[in-house]
Amino acid sequence: MGGDSDVGQPPLKRQKLSKPSHKTPCEGSRTGVAATGSAALMARSICSNDGETVGSHGQIRKVEFVRIIEQALFSLGYQQAGAVLEEESGIRLQSPAVQQFREDILAGRWDECVATLSEIGVLEESTYKAALFLVLQQKFLESLEASNTTAALETLRSEISPLGVSTSKVHQLASFIVCFPEDLLAKAQWKGAGQESRQSLLEELQQLLPPSIMVPERRLEHLIEVALQVQREACVYHNTLDHVLSLYSDHRCSRDQIPTRTLQVVEGDSLKVKYKFTGHSKPVSFVAWSPDDTMLLTCGNEEVVKLWDISTGQCKYTYDKPNSCFTSCAWFPDGKRFVSGGGDKCIYMWDLEGHELEAWKGARMPRINDLAITTDGSHMVSICDHKNIRIYNLEEKTERVIEEEKPITSLSVSKNGRYLLVNLVSQEIHLWDISAATKDLPKKYRGHKQGRYVIRSCFGGTDYAFIVSGSEDSQVYIWHRWNGELLDVLSGHSGTVNSVSWNPVNPHMFASASDDHTIRIWGLSNRPMPKKHDEKPGSSNGFDHLVNGGTRDLLENLRPFNSDTD
Amino acid sequence: MDVDPRLFENVKVSDGEVRKIVLSYLVHNCFKETAETFIACSGMKRTADCSVDIDKRKPIYNHVLEGNASKAIELTNQLAVDLLTSNPDVHFDLLTLHFIELVRAKDCASALEFAQKELRPFGKQQGRYLDKLQDCMALLAYENPETSPMFNYLSPEYRHSVADALNSAVLAHANLPSYTSMERLLQHTTVVRQRLHQELGKDGPPIFTLKAFLKS
């Protein structure tokens, strides 16, 4: 049964002749194909393995399992190993017809491809036609590129057009005939005849054809990557810059990955003072470093804003307005502008030479308590009238207001500019998504003490998976951002912890400032690790070993908060 | 027609004006003998360049109607050298007509060659020709263009529209009106009635259609 003579036949007719009710491709009827199996392989039909499963849950079909292993072996370059596995298991990665098809595509033997396509398995009419279209399109384009216009036209008229697939695409192909050859590649968005475009064609066909006929490339790697992703997301203490996860055990960081130990207590004279900036007449309530670290903005408590040059120690400019009672300011990511807001109910945008660039004012503007600009410069967030969070989109000039039930004391935004954190006097910290719809509820974190004072919190760790805050009970609180679980409470300070700041480059360090006149630097504690007999120390530092199934249990616990991804 | 016919009684239409309208139609559409007879019968004054002009335009018009675009182009160039170059739209339409006739004759090789030589430069210019070019090229994709989605390009109506366009261009070139008075009058009525309908809605007269008017 030669394939070529059957090109015109509809595939349905072919289906009746082949073995019924089978999804996996049985041997192709092509003669002359180099068979890589022995006679025993021919005799044993693939069908008999179909019901078997592997794995303790009965979820994995043995045939599929073996095939993706074979694919992995071949793609790693182990041709012999792959062939031996095919022989031993009696399960082929792909039928000889598919093998032939792939080779024909890469070699550009288009007529053979068309013939083989009708043989490689049971296909739905539309899939068959779509696949045929792709193959013939490649044939057409390659003819055109070789300036073989008559042949290309013939292909279009007699082979592509009668398929009845996508009239608009057919017309587009027709129009390529008149475009200049040098424009062809650009217009068709095609890479030109050769291995690269043929390989892309193969990948397109792979996506089109049912996976049982052509297993998608790199399937095993993909499955493993998905599993690792799940483990990583389930890892509550995950705080490492390490990208590569081990396959030997389910990944789980231990608590040691978050800083829990005071490394250094900084008080009074132990910090060497470089400059003393004097000039404010009221207590300084707010400082902000410029994004390039060369300048500092300071805000008096309901007073003026001053800009200082770090290298000279001089005050470059004082920003003043009648009735100035600035309470806070925020830099733009370009480091050339900043905004300030305060009790006079206006927000001003300034440049570094003292010029006012823009002002938001008016009867509707309430008193501003805190300001922040997202790191991409797209949004300006402010706390108004104690209870409202006003998110202003600087590009579209639209705003969104979130109303909280209790007064807000402080605000911070995440480094990726998507989230904001507010501390409320009701002893809750709320996490809001800046761009989402207002009716979504925020994530809430509780446990710390906050009643009268301004307590600041911030994001921390790699992927900003942690929320850390100060507290009036002199302790530092750390929560897991996604499930809201309180991970640790750190003591050490002897006064209200006012502010915390996580090191932006070292995920294992943060600093806290307290009313006890000290600053503490926190880092990792070194707990002795349980030694495994065959582990190298480097590969398992800080990891608990979860046996198979441990991740599943962990996921169960995380379920209520697990709907978000960053 | 909902406009009260009694209103028309107050509008006087001069017969001389009507004759001018009829004559303009005949001249525009190259009905030379009819025009001459009409002038003679009605005792109208002849306009000087009437017949000369028609003699030149008529063959061009007919060639296009027959689909003989190359002859039409030749004659047009004889009549006015720069006419086609200053009317690229018309020029393009004529060239596509030639192409279409080649496709109709199933002479694909010539059609292809012609397209590459003559139509390609248009495709490079502005986007406006691109759509039409793509449509025409699509005709090549079908073994039976008559049954393809582009079949209207093969129809006599298309040839008629190209002929009209060329005719108007030729008239314009000779500083004669490129449209007939009759056409203008009908267009006028349609637009005015449309506006009234938009502004007055149900209270105003309905939209004007020639077909309905002729039936009533």
mmCIF file of N, CA and C in Angstrom, chain A residues 425-522:
data_model
loop_
_atom_site.group_PDB
_atom_site.id
_atom_site.type_symbol
_atom_site.label_atom_id
_atom_site.label_comp_id
_atom_site.label_asym_id
_atom_site.label_seq_id
_atom_site.Cartn_x
_atom_site.Cartn_y
_atom_site.Cartn_z
ATOM 1 N N VAL A 425 -4.273 51.521 63.039
ATOM 2 C CA VAL A 425 -4.237 51.592 64.499
ATOM 3 C C VAL A 425 -4.982 50.425 65.127
ATOM 4 N N SER A 426 -5.762 49.722 64.318
ATOM 5 C CA SER A 426 -6.513 48.584 64.860
ATOM 6 C C SER A 426 -5.633 47.346 64.966
ATOM 7 N N GLN A 427 -4.335 47.537 64.900
ATOM 8 C CA GLN A 427 -3.378 46.436 65.054
ATOM 9 C C GLN A 427 -3.465 45.424 63.920
ATOM 10 N N GLU A 428 -3.749 45.944 62.760
ATOM 11 C CA GLU A 428 -3.743 45.093 61.574
ATOM 12 C C GLU A 428 -2.859 45.725 60.519
ATOM 13 N N ILE A 429 -2.266 44.881 59.702
ATOM 14 C CA ILE A 429 -1.549 45.403 58.534
ATOM 15 C C ILE A 429 -2.308 44.877 57.316
ATOM 16 N N HIS A 430 -2.609 45.758 56.388
ATOM 17 C CA HIS A 430 -3.347 45.345 55.199
ATOM 18 C C HIS A 430 -2.481 45.428 53.956
ATOM 19 N N LEU A 431 -2.589 44.398 53.132
ATOM 20 C CA LEU A 431 -1.851 44.356 51.872
ATOM 21 C C LEU A 431 -2.846 44.524 50.733
ATOM 22 N N TRP A 432 -2.657 45.551 49.941
ATOM 23 C CA TRP A 432 -3.561 45.798 48.815
ATOM 24 C C TRP A 432 -2.801 45.671 47.506
ATOM 25 N N ASP A 433 -3.558 45.216 46.475
ATOM 26 C CA ASP A 433 -3.014 45.178 45.130
ATOM 27 C C ASP A 433 -3.302 46.523 44.472
ATOM 28 N N ILE A 434 -2.289 47.179 43.971
ATOM 29 C CA ILE A 434 -2.481 48.536 43.448
ATOM 30 C C ILE A 434 -3.373 48.565 42.217
ATOM 31 N N SER A 435 -3.265 47.561 41.382
ATOM 32 C CA SER A 435 -4.012 47.665 40.133
ATOM 33 C C SER A 435 -5.337 46.931 40.137
ATOM 34 N N ALA A 436 -5.599 46.131 41.141
ATOM 35 C CA ALA A 436 -6.818 45.314 41.082
ATOM 36 C C ALA A 436 -8.060 46.143 41.397
ATOM 37 N N ALA A 437 -9.191 45.540 41.198
ATOM 38 C CA ALA A 437 -10.450 46.234 41.464
ATOM 39 C C ALA A 437 -10.620 46.468 42.949
ATOM 40 N N THR A 438 -11.316 47.527 43.291
ATOM 41 C CA THR A 438 -11.400 47.934 44.684
ATOM 42 C C THR A 438 -12.136 46.937 45.554
ATOM 43 N N LYS A 439 -13.006 46.144 44.961
ATOM 44 C CA LYS A 439 -13.792 45.318 45.860
ATOM 45 C C LYS A 439 -13.089 44.059 46.370
ATOM 46 N N ASP A 440 -11.866 43.800 45.839
ATOM 47 C CA ASP A 440 -11.120 42.678 46.411
ATOM 48 C C ASP A 440 -10.738 42.985 47.847
ATOM 49 N N LEU A 441 -10.825 41.977 48.699
ATOM 50 C CA LEU A 441 -10.438 42.211 50.090
ATOM 51 C C LEU A 441 -8.929 42.152 50.220
ATOM 52 N N PRO A 442 -8.380 42.900 51.148
ATOM 53 C CA PRO A 442 -6.935 42.872 51.296
ATOM 54 C C PRO A 442 -6.510 41.665 52.111
ATOM 55 N N LYS A 443 -5.213 41.345 52.020
ATOM 56 C CA LYS A 443 -4.683 40.329 52.924
ATOM 57 C C LYS A 443 -4.401 41.028 54.249
ATOM 58 N N LYS A 444 -4.618 40.321 55.325
ATOM 59 C CA LYS A 444 -4.447 40.967 56.629
ATOM 60 C C LYS A 444 -3.455 40.210 57.498
ATOM 61 N N TYR A 445 -2.698 40.950 58.243
ATOM 62 C CA TYR A 445 -1.694 40.356 59.128
ATOM 63 C C TYR A 445 -1.894 40.916 60.531
ATOM 64 N N ARG A 446 -1.936 39.993 61.476
ATOM 65 C CA ARG A 446 -2.201 40.439 62.844
ATOM 66 C C ARG A 446 -1.244 39.800 63.814
ATOM 67 N N GLY A 447 -1.265 40.331 65.016
ATOM 68 C CA GLY A 447 -0.455 39.726 66.067
ATOM 69 C C GLY A 447 0.391 40.758 66.765
ATOM 70 N N HIS A 448 0.730 41.817 66.038
ATOM 71 C CA HIS A 448 1.609 42.816 66.653
ATOM 72 C C HIS A 448 0.759 43.814 67.430
ATOM 73 N N LYS A 449 1.466 44.680 68.143
ATOM 74 C CA LYS A 449 0.762 45.667 68.946
ATOM 75 C C LYS A 449 0.967 47.051 68.355
ATOM 76 N N GLN A 450 -0.116 47.723 68.135
ATOM 77 C CA GLN A 450 0.016 49.093 67.651
ATOM 78 C C GLN A 450 -1.198 49.873 68.100
ATOM 79 N N GLY A 451 -0.966 50.925 68.846
ATOM 80 C CA GLY A 451 -2.123 51.678 69.314
ATOM 81 C C GLY A 451 -1.976 53.152 69.075
ATOM 82 N N ARG A 452 -0.870 53.691 69.521
ATOM 83 C CA ARG A 452 -0.798 55.142 69.498
ATOM 84 C C ARG A 452 0.224 55.686 68.519
ATOM 85 N N TYR A 453 1.233 54.876 68.237
ATOM 86 C CA TYR A 453 2.368 55.455 67.519
ATOM 87 C C TYR A 453 2.404 55.036 66.062
ATOM 88 N N VAL A 454 3.237 55.760 65.336
ATOM 89 C CA VAL A 454 3.464 55.399 63.936
ATOM 90 C C VAL A 454 4.425 54.227 63.913
ATOM 91 N N ILE A 455 3.940 53.138 63.428
ATOM 92 C CA ILE A 455 4.796 51.952 63.317
ATOM 93 C C ILE A 455 4.915 51.650 61.825
ATOM 94 N N ARG A 456 6.126 51.383 61.373
ATOM 95 C CA ARG A 456 6.289 51.108 59.946
ATOM 96 C C ARG A 456 6.526 49.624 59.686
ATOM 97 N N SER A 457 6.075 49.214 58.493
ATOM 98 C CA SER A 457 6.301 47.825 58.087
ATOM 99 C C SER A 457 6.855 47.835 56.674
ATOM 100 N N CYS A 458 7.317 46.679 56.225
ATOM 101 C CA CYS A 458 7.813 46.636 54.850
ATOM 102 C C CYS A 458 7.804 45.199 54.327
ATOM 103 N N PHE A 459 8.075 45.064 53.024
ATOM 104 C CA PHE A 459 8.200 43.753 52.392
ATOM 105 C C PHE A 459 9.624 43.260 52.538
ATOM 106 N N GLY A 460 9.824 41.954 52.492
ATOM 107 C CA GLY A 460 11.196 41.466 52.587
ATOM 108 C C GLY A 460 11.401 40.102 51.978
ATOM 109 N N GLY A 461 12.651 39.754 51.838
ATOM 110 C CA GLY A 461 13.020 38.436 51.345
ATOM 111 C C GLY A 461 13.011 38.380 49.825
ATOM 112 N N THR A 462 13.564 37.294 49.282
ATOM 113 C CA THR A 462 13.494 37.138 47.821
ATOM 114 C C THR A 462 12.028 36.963 47.484
ATOM 115 N N ASP A 463 11.620 37.480 46.349
ATOM 116 C CA ASP A 463 10.206 37.443 45.933
ATOM 117 C C ASP A 463 9.290 38.184 46.894
ATOM 118 N N TYR A 464 9.839 38.933 47.826
ATOM 119 C CA TYR A 464 8.997 39.706 48.764
ATOM 120 C C TYR A 464 7.919 38.837 49.379
ATOM 121 N N ALA A 465 8.378 37.684 49.855
ATOM 122 C CA ALA A 465 7.415 36.742 50.403
ATOM 123 C C ALA A 465 7.121 37.015 51.863
ATOM 124 N N PHE A 466 7.836 37.931 52.474
ATOM 125 C CA PHE A 466 7.627 38.183 53.905
ATOM 126 C C PHE A 466 7.151 39.603 54.144
ATOM 127 N N ILE A 467 6.364 39.754 55.192
ATOM 128 C CA ILE A 467 5.965 41.081 55.667
ATOM 129 C C ILE A 467 6.552 41.218 57.059
ATOM 130 N N VAL A 468 7.261 42.289 57.282
ATOM 131 C CA VAL A 468 7.868 42.469 58.603
ATOM 132 C C VAL A 468 7.440 43.821 59.153
ATOM 133 N N SER A 469 7.197 43.873 60.436
ATOM 134 C CA SER A 469 6.731 45.132 61.030
ATOM 135 C C SER A 469 7.287 45.311 62.424
ATOM 136 N N GLY A 470 7.346 46.571 62.811
ATOM 137 C CA GLY A 470 7.703 46.870 64.199
ATOM 138 C C GLY A 470 6.461 46.733 65.059
ATOM 139 N N SER A 471 6.597 46.976 66.341
ATOM 140 C CA SER A 471 5.448 46.798 67.225
ATOM 141 C C SER A 471 5.690 47.552 68.521
ATOM 142 N N GLU A 472 4.593 47.918 69.212
ATOM 143 C CA GLU A 472 4.767 48.657 70.453
ATOM 144 C C GLU A 472 5.193 47.774 71.608
ATOM 145 N N ASP A 473 5.222 46.462 71.426
ATOM 146 C CA ASP A 473 5.682 45.579 72.507
ATOM 147 C C ASP A 473 7.169 45.264 72.362
ATOM 148 N N SER A 474 7.902 46.101 71.671
ATOM 149 C CA SER A 474 9.357 46.009 71.490
ATOM 150 C C SER A 474 9.810 44.844 70.645
ATOM 151 N N GLN A 475 8.890 44.193 69.960
ATOM 152 C CA GLN A 475 9.325 43.045 69.172
ATOM 153 C C GLN A 475 9.137 43.305 67.690
ATOM 154 N N VAL A 476 9.824 42.443 66.911
ATOM 155 C CA VAL A 476 9.686 42.522 65.457
ATOM 156 C C VAL A 476 8.857 41.321 65.025
ATOM 157 N N TYR A 477 7.871 41.544 64.193
ATOM 158 C CA TYR A 477 6.995 40.468 63.740
ATOM 159 C C TYR A 477 7.235 40.162 62.261
ATOM 160 N N ILE A 478 7.291 38.874 61.948
ATOM 161 C CA ILE A 478 7.474 38.483 60.545
ATOM 162 C C ILE A 478 6.352 37.525 60.136
ATOM 163 N N TRP A 479 5.658 37.855 59.058
ATOM 164 C CA TRP A 479 4.592 36.994 58.544
ATOM 165 C C TRP A 479 4.954 36.470 57.160
ATOM 166 N N HIS A 480 4.308 35.344 56.808
ATOM 167 C CA HIS A 480 4.411 34.893 55.426
ATOM 168 C C HIS A 480 3.354 35.636 54.636
ATOM 169 N N ARG A 481 3.751 36.247 53.560
ATOM 170 C CA ARG A 481 2.838 37.119 52.825
ATOM 171 C C ARG A 481 1.658 36.370 52.239
ATOM 172 N N TRP A 482 1.868 35.174 51.739
ATOM 173 C CA TRP A 482 0.785 34.519 51.014
ATOM 174 C C TRP A 482 -0.236 33.875 51.918
ATOM 175 N N ASN A 483 0.181 33.235 52.978
ATOM 176 C CA ASN A 483 -0.824 32.585 53.812
ATOM 177 C C ASN A 483 -1.087 33.321 55.115
ATOM 178 N N GLY A 484 -0.427 34.455 55.337
ATOM 179 C CA GLY A 484 -0.731 35.261 56.515
ATOM 180 C C GLY A 484 -0.230 34.667 57.812
ATOM 181 N N GLU A 485 0.490 33.575 57.720
ATOM 182 C CA GLU A 485 0.935 32.901 58.949
ATOM 183 C C GLU A 485 2.028 33.717 59.615
ATOM 184 N N LEU A 486 1.947 33.865 60.919
ATOM 185 C CA LEU A 486 2.992 34.570 61.650
ATOM 186 C C LEU A 486 4.168 33.619 61.788
ATOM 187 N N LEU A 487 5.274 33.934 61.160
ATOM 188 C CA LEU A 487 6.400 33.022 61.136
ATOM 189 C C LEU A 487 7.287 33.150 62.359
ATOM 190 N N ASP A 488 7.468 34.377 62.818
ATOM 191 C CA ASP A 488 8.381 34.557 63.937
ATOM 192 C C ASP A 488 8.141 35.890 64.621
ATOM 193 N N VAL A 489 8.474 35.899 65.901
ATOM 194 C CA VAL A 489 8.418 37.142 66.662
ATOM 195 C C VAL A 489 9.787 37.297 67.296
ATOM 196 N N LEU A 490 10.450 38.373 66.992
ATOM 197 C CA LEU A 490 11.841 38.517 67.449
ATOM 198 C C LEU A 490 11.929 39.520 68.577
ATOM 199 N N SER A 491 12.524 39.105 69.672
ATOM 200 C CA SER A 491 12.702 40.079 70.751
ATOM 201 C C SER A 491 14.149 40.487 70.817
ATOM 202 N N GLY A 492 14.368 41.562 71.514
ATOM 203 C CA GLY A 492 15.719 42.087 71.601
ATOM 204 C C GLY A 492 15.708 43.557 71.976
ATOM 205 N N HIS A 493 14.799 44.253 71.337
ATOM 206 C CA HIS A 493 14.699 45.678 71.663
ATOM 207 C C HIS A 493 14.028 45.854 73.010
ATOM 208 N N SER A 494 14.305 47.005 73.643
ATOM 209 C CA SER A 494 13.638 47.274 74.913
ATOM 210 C C SER A 494 12.697 48.458 74.820
ATOM 211 N N GLY A 495 12.317 48.793 73.639
ATOM 212 C CA GLY A 495 11.351 49.881 73.489
ATOM 213 C C GLY A 495 10.555 49.631 72.226
ATOM 214 N N THR A 496 9.528 50.428 72.004
ATOM 215 C CA THR A 496 8.715 50.291 70.791
ATOM 216 C C THR A 496 9.605 50.273 69.549
ATOM 217 N N VAL A 497 9.376 49.299 68.719
ATOM 218 C CA VAL A 497 10.114 49.240 67.457
ATOM 219 C C VAL A 497 9.331 50.069 66.445
ATOM 220 N N ASN A 498 9.930 51.167 66.013
ATOM 221 C CA ASN A 498 9.197 52.098 65.161
ATOM 222 C C ASN A 498 9.234 51.759 63.686
ATOM 223 N N SER A 499 10.379 51.272 63.273
ATOM 224 C CA SER A 499 10.535 51.143 61.824
ATOM 225 C C SER A 499 11.429 49.966 61.504
ATOM 226 N N VAL A 500 11.135 49.308 60.400
ATOM 227 C CA VAL A 500 11.985 48.212 59.927
ATOM 228 C C VAL A 500 12.280 48.427 58.448
ATOM 229 N N SER A 501 13.439 47.919 58.041
ATOM 230 C CA SER A 501 13.788 48.042 56.629
ATOM 231 C C SER A 501 14.596 46.820 56.219
ATOM 232 N N TRP A 502 14.117 46.129 55.229
ATOM 233 C CA TRP A 502 14.789 44.914 54.776
ATOM 234 C C TRP A 502 15.873 45.299 53.777
ATOM 235 N N ASN A 503 17.027 44.673 53.890
ATOM 236 C CA ASN A 503 18.131 44.955 52.986
ATOM 237 C C ASN A 503 17.723 44.657 51.545
ATOM 238 N N PRO A 504 17.831 45.642 50.653
ATOM 239 C CA PRO A 504 17.343 45.422 49.283
ATOM 240 C C PRO A 504 18.171 44.438 48.467
ATOM 241 N N VAL A 505 19.415 44.188 48.866
ATOM 242 C CA VAL A 505 20.189 43.245 48.063
ATOM 243 C C VAL A 505 20.489 41.945 48.799
ATOM 244 N N ASN A 506 20.484 41.980 50.094
ATOM 245 C CA ASN A 506 20.768 40.761 50.838
ATOM 246 C C ASN A 506 19.478 40.262 51.482
ATOM 247 N N PRO A 507 18.909 39.176 50.980
ATOM 248 C CA PRO A 507 17.619 38.751 51.510
ATOM 249 C C PRO A 507 17.694 38.207 52.923
ATOM 250 N N HIS A 508 18.900 38.107 53.462
ATOM 251 C CA HIS A 508 19.032 37.537 54.801
ATOM 252 C C HIS A 508 19.359 38.582 55.846
ATOM 253 N N MET A 509 18.985 39.818 55.593
ATOM 254 C CA MET A 509 19.330 40.865 56.552
ATOM 255 C C MET A 509 18.283 41.973 56.561
ATOM 256 N N PHE A 510 17.957 42.422 57.774
ATOM 257 C CA PHE A 510 17.138 43.627 57.841
ATOM 258 C C PHE A 510 17.508 44.415 59.085
ATOM 259 N N ALA A 511 17.026 45.656 59.122
ATOM 260 C CA ALA A 511 17.364 46.532 60.245
ATOM 261 C C ALA A 511 16.101 47.011 60.932
ATOM 262 N N SER A 512 16.192 47.265 62.243
ATOM 263 C CA SER A 512 15.039 47.797 62.970
ATOM 264 C C SER A 512 15.497 48.949 63.849
ATOM 265 N N ALA A 513 14.597 49.919 64.024
ATOM 266 C CA ALA A 513 14.918 51.094 64.847
ATOM 267 C C ALA A 513 13.899 51.194 65.960
ATOM 268 N N SER A 514 14.376 51.567 67.137
ATOM 269 C CA SER A 514 13.477 51.488 68.290
ATOM 270 C C SER A 514 13.594 52.708 69.182
ATOM 271 N N ASP A 515 12.576 52.895 70.038
ATOM 272 C CA ASP A 515 12.592 53.965 71.021
ATOM 273 C C ASP A 515 13.661 53.751 72.074
ATOM 274 N N ASP A 516 14.301 52.594 72.102
ATOM 275 C CA ASP A 516 15.374 52.379 73.074
ATOM 276 C C ASP A 516 16.684 52.972 72.566
ATOM 277 N N HIS A 517 16.605 53.849 71.597
ATOM 278 C CA HIS A 517 17.742 54.572 71.040
ATOM 279 C C HIS A 517 18.726 53.685 70.309
ATOM 280 N N THR A 518 18.320 52.488 69.929
ATOM 281 C CA THR A 518 19.263 51.640 69.198
ATOM 282 C C THR A 518 18.690 51.222 67.852
ATOM 283 N N ILE A 519 19.632 50.846 67.009
ATOM 284 C CA ILE A 519 19.268 50.210 65.735
ATOM 285 C C ILE A 519 19.827 48.798 65.795
ATOM 286 N N ARG A 520 19.040 47.818 65.439
ATOM 287 C CA ARG A 520 19.544 46.444 65.418
ATOM 288 C C ARG A 520 19.607 45.942 63.980
ATOM 289 N N ILE A 521 20.697 45.202 63.683
ATOM 290 C CA ILE A 521 20.812 44.541 62.382
ATOM 291 C C ILE A 521 20.555 43.062 62.622
ATOM 292 N N TRP A 522 19.640 42.493 61.868
ATOM 293 C CA TRP A 522 19.271 41.089 62.063
ATOM 294 C C TRP A 522 19.758 40.231 60.907
#
